[in-house]
Each structure stands twice: as structure tokens, then as C-alpha cells.
Short mmCIF file of C-alpha atoms in Angstrom, two decimals:
data_model
loop_
_atom_site.label_atom_id
_atom_site.label_comp_id
_atom_site.label_asym_id
_atom_site.label_seq_id
_atom_site.Cartn_x
_atom_site.Cartn_y
_atom_site.Cartn_z
CA MET A 20 -75.96 -50.03 107.08
CA ARG A 21 -79.06 -49.72 109.34
CA GLN A 22 -82.12 -51.69 108.92
CA GLN A 23 -83.61 -48.68 109.60
CA ASP A 24 -82.60 -47.58 106.10
CA LEU A 25 -83.77 -50.93 104.03
CA ILE A 26 -87.15 -50.89 106.36
CA GLU A 27 -87.70 -47.13 104.88
CA ILE A 28 -86.40 -48.60 101.30
CA GLY A 29 -89.19 -50.73 101.08
CA GLN A 30 -91.59 -49.02 102.65
CA SER A 31 -91.68 -45.74 100.40
CA ALA A 32 -94.59 -44.30 99.62
CA ASP A 33 -93.99 -42.85 96.28
CA LEU A 34 -91.35 -43.05 93.05
CA SER A 35 -89.64 -40.29 94.09
CA SER A 36 -88.13 -41.22 97.69
CA PHE A 37 -87.39 -44.73 96.98
CA GLU A 38 -85.16 -43.79 94.09
CA ARG A 39 -83.63 -40.94 96.73
CA GLY A 40 -83.95 -43.82 99.39
CA LEU A 41 -81.83 -45.88 96.82
CA VAL A 42 -78.91 -43.11 96.16
CA ARG A 43 -78.30 -42.19 100.01
CA LEU A 44 -77.56 -46.22 101.00
CA ALA A 45 -75.35 -46.11 97.69
CA GLY A 46 -74.11 -43.53 98.50
CA GLU A 47 -73.73 -44.59 102.28
CA LEU A 48 -71.79 -47.92 100.15
CA ASP A 49 -69.74 -46.53 98.51
CA PHE A 50 -71.02 -46.16 95.25
CA PRO A 51 -72.05 -42.66 93.53
CA LEU A 52 -74.70 -44.43 90.86
CA VAL A 53 -77.49 -46.09 91.35
CA CYS A 54 -80.32 -48.21 88.91
CA GLY A 55 -82.61 -50.61 90.23
CA THR A 56 -84.41 -52.73 87.16
CA LEU A 57 -88.06 -54.24 86.90
CA VAL A 58 -87.82 -56.75 83.85
CA VAL A 59 -90.69 -58.56 82.36
CA GLU A 60 -90.64 -61.01 79.77
CA GLN A 61 -93.64 -61.33 77.20
CA PRO A 62 -93.33 -64.99 75.28
CA GLY A 63 -92.95 -63.84 70.97
CA HIS A 64 -91.78 -59.94 72.11
CA ASP A 65 -88.87 -58.27 73.51
CA PRO A 66 -88.51 -58.16 76.79
CA LEU A 67 -90.05 -54.84 78.54
CA PHE A 68 -87.73 -52.42 81.26
CA VAL A 69 -88.12 -49.65 83.47
CA ALA A 70 -85.07 -48.31 84.62
CA PHE A 71 -85.02 -46.26 88.29
CA GLY A 72 -82.47 -44.64 90.26
CA ASN A 73 -79.50 -41.85 89.19
CA VAL A 74 -79.39 -42.44 85.79
CA PRO A 75 -78.38 -40.55 82.94
CA ARG A 76 -82.50 -40.48 80.77
CA SER A 77 -79.57 -40.84 77.27
CA PHE A 78 -77.74 -43.90 79.32
CA ALA A 79 -81.04 -45.22 80.30
CA ASP A 80 -83.08 -45.38 76.45
CA SER A 81 -79.57 -47.63 75.29
CA PHE A 82 -79.76 -49.51 78.11
CA ALA A 83 -83.69 -50.44 77.73
CA ASP A 84 -82.44 -50.95 73.77
CA PRO A 85 -83.31 -54.92 73.10
CA ALA A 86 -80.42 -55.64 70.72
CA ASP A 87 -77.75 -53.95 73.45
CA SER A 88 -79.42 -55.69 76.00
CA LYS A 89 -79.15 -59.70 74.06
CA ARG A 90 -74.85 -58.88 74.38
CA ASP A 91 -74.85 -57.58 77.64
CA PRO A 92 -72.64 -59.72 78.96
CA LEU A 93 -73.48 -58.50 82.77
CA LEU A 94 -77.37 -59.15 82.00
CA GLN A 95 -76.57 -62.20 80.43
CA LYS A 96 -74.87 -63.69 83.47
CA LEU A 97 -78.05 -62.00 86.20
CA LYS A 98 -79.74 -64.11 83.88
CA ARG A 99 -78.30 -67.10 85.43
CA LEU A 100 -76.76 -65.96 88.80
CA SER A 101 -79.23 -64.66 91.94
CA VAL A 102 -75.95 -63.78 93.34
CA PRO A 103 -73.96 -60.46 93.46
CA VAL A 104 -72.43 -59.85 90.19
CA ILE A 105 -68.60 -57.88 89.74
CA TYR A 106 -68.41 -56.10 86.68
CA ASP A 107 -65.04 -53.88 84.91
CA GLN A 108 -63.96 -52.89 80.81
CA THR A 109 -62.45 -57.19 81.91
CA THR A 110 -65.65 -58.57 82.04
CA TYR A 111 -67.16 -56.45 78.08
CA VAL A 112 -64.06 -57.04 76.65
CA LYS A 113 -63.58 -61.29 76.86
CA SER A 114 -67.56 -61.34 75.38
CA GLY A 115 -66.79 -59.21 73.60
CA ALA A 116 -68.21 -55.93 73.83
CA ALA A 117 -66.14 -53.35 74.80
CA ASP A 118 -68.49 -50.76 73.10
CA LEU A 119 -71.11 -51.55 75.60
CA TRP A 120 -68.85 -51.26 78.33
CA GLU A 121 -66.95 -47.15 76.42
CA GLN A 122 -70.86 -46.35 75.51
CA GLN A 123 -71.17 -47.17 79.50
CA ALA A 124 -67.93 -46.10 81.13
CA ARG A 125 -69.10 -41.42 79.49
CA PHE A 126 -71.94 -41.36 82.23
CA GLY A 127 -69.89 -43.38 84.91
CA TYR A 128 -70.43 -46.65 84.95
CA HIS A 129 -66.54 -47.91 85.40
CA THR A 130 -66.97 -50.57 87.43
CA GLY A 131 -70.12 -51.99 89.71
CA VAL A 132 -71.99 -54.70 91.52
CA ALA A 133 -75.22 -56.06 90.35
CA VAL A 134 -78.09 -58.37 91.78
CA ALA A 135 -81.00 -60.03 90.04
CA LEU A 136 -83.98 -61.59 91.66
CA HIS A 137 -85.99 -63.48 89.65
CA LEU A 138 -89.86 -63.25 90.72
CA PRO A 139 -93.36 -64.81 89.50
CA ASN A 140 -94.60 -65.18 86.72
CA HIS A 141 -91.88 -64.07 84.54
CA VAL A 142 -90.41 -60.57 85.92
CA HIS A 143 -87.47 -59.70 87.17
CA PHE A 144 -85.25 -57.45 89.55
CA VAL A 145 -81.99 -56.17 88.93
CA LEU A 146 -79.99 -53.34 91.09
CA GLY A 147 -76.91 -52.15 90.27
CA VAL A 148 -74.09 -49.61 91.99
CA ASP A 149 -71.07 -48.15 89.57
CA ARG A 150 -68.84 -46.33 90.12
CA ARG A 151 -64.92 -44.77 88.78
CA ASP A 152 -62.45 -46.23 90.93
CA ALA A 153 -61.61 -50.23 90.99
CA LEU A 154 -62.71 -51.99 93.80
CA PRO A 155 -62.00 -53.02 97.26
CA ARG A 156 -59.15 -56.25 96.91
CA ASP A 157 -59.95 -56.64 100.59
CA ASP A 158 -61.82 -59.66 100.87
CA THR A 159 -63.85 -59.04 104.24
CA GLN A 160 -64.73 -55.47 102.15
CA MET A 161 -66.09 -57.24 99.94
CA THR A 162 -68.00 -60.17 101.66
CA ARG A 163 -69.32 -57.26 103.79
CA LEU A 164 -70.44 -55.29 100.34
CA MET A 165 -72.20 -58.30 98.83
CA GLY A 166 -74.77 -58.80 101.54
CA ASP A 167 -75.50 -55.93 101.79
CA LEU A 168 -76.33 -54.96 97.93
CA GLN A 169 -78.64 -57.86 98.41
CA LEU A 170 -79.33 -56.80 101.85
CA VAL A 171 -80.55 -53.65 99.76
CA ALA A 172 -82.05 -55.18 96.68
CA VAL A 173 -84.60 -57.41 98.95
CA HIS A 174 -85.99 -54.13 100.62
CA ALA A 175 -86.25 -52.02 96.63
CA GLN A 176 -87.60 -55.31 95.18
CA ASP A 177 -90.94 -55.03 97.18
CA ALA A 178 -91.56 -51.49 97.56
CA ALA A 179 -90.34 -51.46 93.36
CA VAL A 180 -93.09 -53.85 92.66
CA ARG A 181 -94.95 -52.49 94.74
CA LEU A 182 -94.54 -48.77 92.82
CA LEU A 183 -93.81 -49.44 89.11
CA LYS A 184 -97.78 -51.90 89.58
CA GLN A 185 -100.32 -49.93 87.42
CA ASP A 186 -103.81 -51.03 89.24
CA ARG A 187 -106.44 -50.94 86.65
CA PRO A 188 -108.53 -47.00 87.82
CA ALA A 189 -111.33 -47.68 88.96
CA ALA A 190 -114.38 -47.54 86.73
CA GLY A 191 -114.65 -43.44 85.01
CA ASP A 192 -111.46 -42.47 85.90
CA GLU A 193 -108.94 -43.81 83.29
CA GLN A 194 -108.07 -41.31 79.94
CA THR A 195 -109.47 -43.81 77.07
CA LEU A 196 -106.37 -44.50 74.45
CA THR A 197 -107.17 -43.43 71.02
CA PRO A 198 -106.77 -46.20 68.32
CA ARG A 199 -103.72 -44.21 66.45
CA GLU A 200 -102.02 -44.19 70.43
CA LEU A 201 -103.69 -48.06 71.13
CA GLU A 202 -101.36 -48.48 67.53
CA VAL A 203 -98.29 -46.74 68.72
CA LEU A 204 -98.21 -48.65 71.65
CA LYS A 205 -98.84 -52.05 70.21
CA LEU A 206 -95.49 -51.46 68.22
CA THR A 207 -94.24 -50.23 70.99
CA MET A 208 -94.17 -53.31 73.22
CA GLU A 209 -93.49 -55.85 69.80
CA GLY A 210 -89.63 -53.51 70.69
CA LEU A 211 -90.25 -50.74 66.82
CA THR A 212 -88.50 -46.99 67.51
CA ALA A 213 -90.26 -44.78 66.48
CA ALA A 214 -88.13 -44.47 63.03
CA GLN A 215 -89.57 -47.29 63.01
CA ILE A 216 -92.77 -47.20 63.72
CA SER A 217 -93.72 -44.13 61.58
CA GLU A 218 -92.81 -46.24 58.96
CA ARG A 219 -95.53 -48.89 59.06
CA LEU A 220 -98.27 -46.86 59.92
CA MET A 221 -96.98 -44.05 57.59
CA ILE A 222 -97.18 -41.05 59.84
CA SER A 223 -94.25 -39.22 60.66
CA VAL A 224 -91.28 -40.00 63.57
CA PRO A 225 -92.69 -36.29 65.30
CA THR A 226 -95.93 -37.48 65.05
CA VAL A 227 -95.05 -41.29 66.05
CA ASN A 228 -93.20 -38.91 69.45
CA PHE A 229 -95.80 -37.25 69.97
CA HIS A 230 -98.32 -40.07 70.30
CA THR A 231 -95.92 -41.39 73.02
CA ARG A 232 -95.86 -38.18 75.04
CA ASN A 233 -99.68 -39.03 75.26
CA LEU A 234 -99.97 -41.85 75.69
CA ARG A 235 -96.82 -41.99 78.75
CA ASP A 236 -99.21 -38.57 80.10
CA LYS A 237 -102.55 -40.60 79.82
CA LEU A 238 -101.19 -44.14 81.91
CA GLY A 239 -98.70 -41.64 83.41
CA ALA A 240 -95.59 -43.73 82.70
CA HIS A 241 -91.72 -42.04 82.78
CA SER A 242 -90.73 -43.99 79.94
CA LYS A 243 -92.65 -45.76 76.71
CA HIS A 244 -91.56 -49.06 78.11
CA GLN A 245 -93.47 -48.00 81.32
CA ALA A 246 -96.76 -47.05 79.54
CA VAL A 247 -96.53 -50.65 78.13
CA LEU A 248 -95.75 -52.15 80.93
CA THR A 249 -98.45 -49.94 82.66
CA ALA A 250 -101.80 -51.03 79.55
CA LEU A 251 -100.42 -53.92 79.80
CA ARG A 252 -101.46 -54.21 83.33
CA ARG A 253 -104.35 -52.50 83.58
CA GLY A 254 -105.97 -55.01 80.56
CA LEU A 255 -105.25 -52.32 77.30
CA LEU A 256 -103.33 -55.23 75.53
#
């Protein structure tokens, strides 16, 4: 792996070029799938997940489910460790979470390696690469793979924090959120689903989804979780 490729990842000008760079580097390591996740812990609330990479949208939505993340043995290991962690079907079966592996396997997530970097202010960065085939048995190959992945993670987390962090906009640049949008945003932050928000606010699920789309557009977010993260950083919540 060339040092220049790593530097380019760290200096990515926007999220699109950042994701393309990650996918390219993962492919060089013989992994067709790569997922980076920025996790922000919030006392009293479920953590926020912002995912990027060549992750299918349906898989990304399930990956960000707080209930499933609490059962995921890989995520639990990554919370404690700062070295690369290998996973396969056995990892999930032994932890009583075989259903999660089966759900992921439908999208090509069979075997992989992930590493977590724990940053200040309860922020965590997770980078994982996945494929269908088993990992190399050769110790030298595995040692090199682990080292390469850690290098990619270090450079990628710098870019991820920089690109996903939304600074407060200049005066007059910020679009105003309506009272109802703020209500939906606050309940999303608490981990409620669209159906639960619908019941709490006594509005229809399509109306909840309408407000969520507006929130994402106004905040320039790729997901409802990133919308909450952006709002927190801008002091809107």
C-alpha cells in the first residue's frame, strides 16, 4: 500500500472522494466491501451512528439499529479493543447472535476485519472491511493485513471527523427548523422509530417521514442519525 494513497484519503476534499478512496484501498486489500462508522455517545440516550462507504442502504439502516448493536459481538469487542478484530459466522454463533450474521450475510458480509479508534469527547471511529471468502491462513499475510488496516483507519478517521463534523453556519446561512421538525429530531435522538414517533406525536408515519426528509435536506445530512449529529454540533438540540 502506497503512503501517497493514505495521504490522499486523509486529505479528501469531500465525502464522495473520501468514500471512493476507501473503496479503492479496500479493493487493493482484496475486500470488496468497506464500512466506516462514526459513533457519538450521548449520556442518557442511545449513541448516534453515521456510516459511510459502499454500504447498501438497507444494511446501513439495520447496522444503525441501537437494539441490534447492543447484541452484536463484533461491536462489543470493538468497544474494548483498539487492535484489529477478525470476525466470521462462528463469532456470531458463539455469542447467540447467529441471526445478525445471517442478516448481514445477505449483503455479502461473511468474513471481515474491523478496527476501532477511541477519540476524545465520547467519539469512536470504526473501520471494517468484508468479503465472502475466508481470510488468509498465512501468519505473514495476516500481520501485513492488520497493519495496513490500522494505517488506513488512522488516516480515515482524521478525514471522517473533519468531513462529517458540521460547524455552526454563518449568521443568516442556517435554515430554520419548524417546531414540529424539532420535535421529530428530538425523538429521533432518543432512539424512537418513525412508528413510535407517529404514536407519540399523534401524526401519521408518512408525515413523520416527510419531516425527516425535510430535516435531512435542511441540515445537509445523509441519514436521520447524521441529522441529529449535525443538529447537536450546531447547538440546535
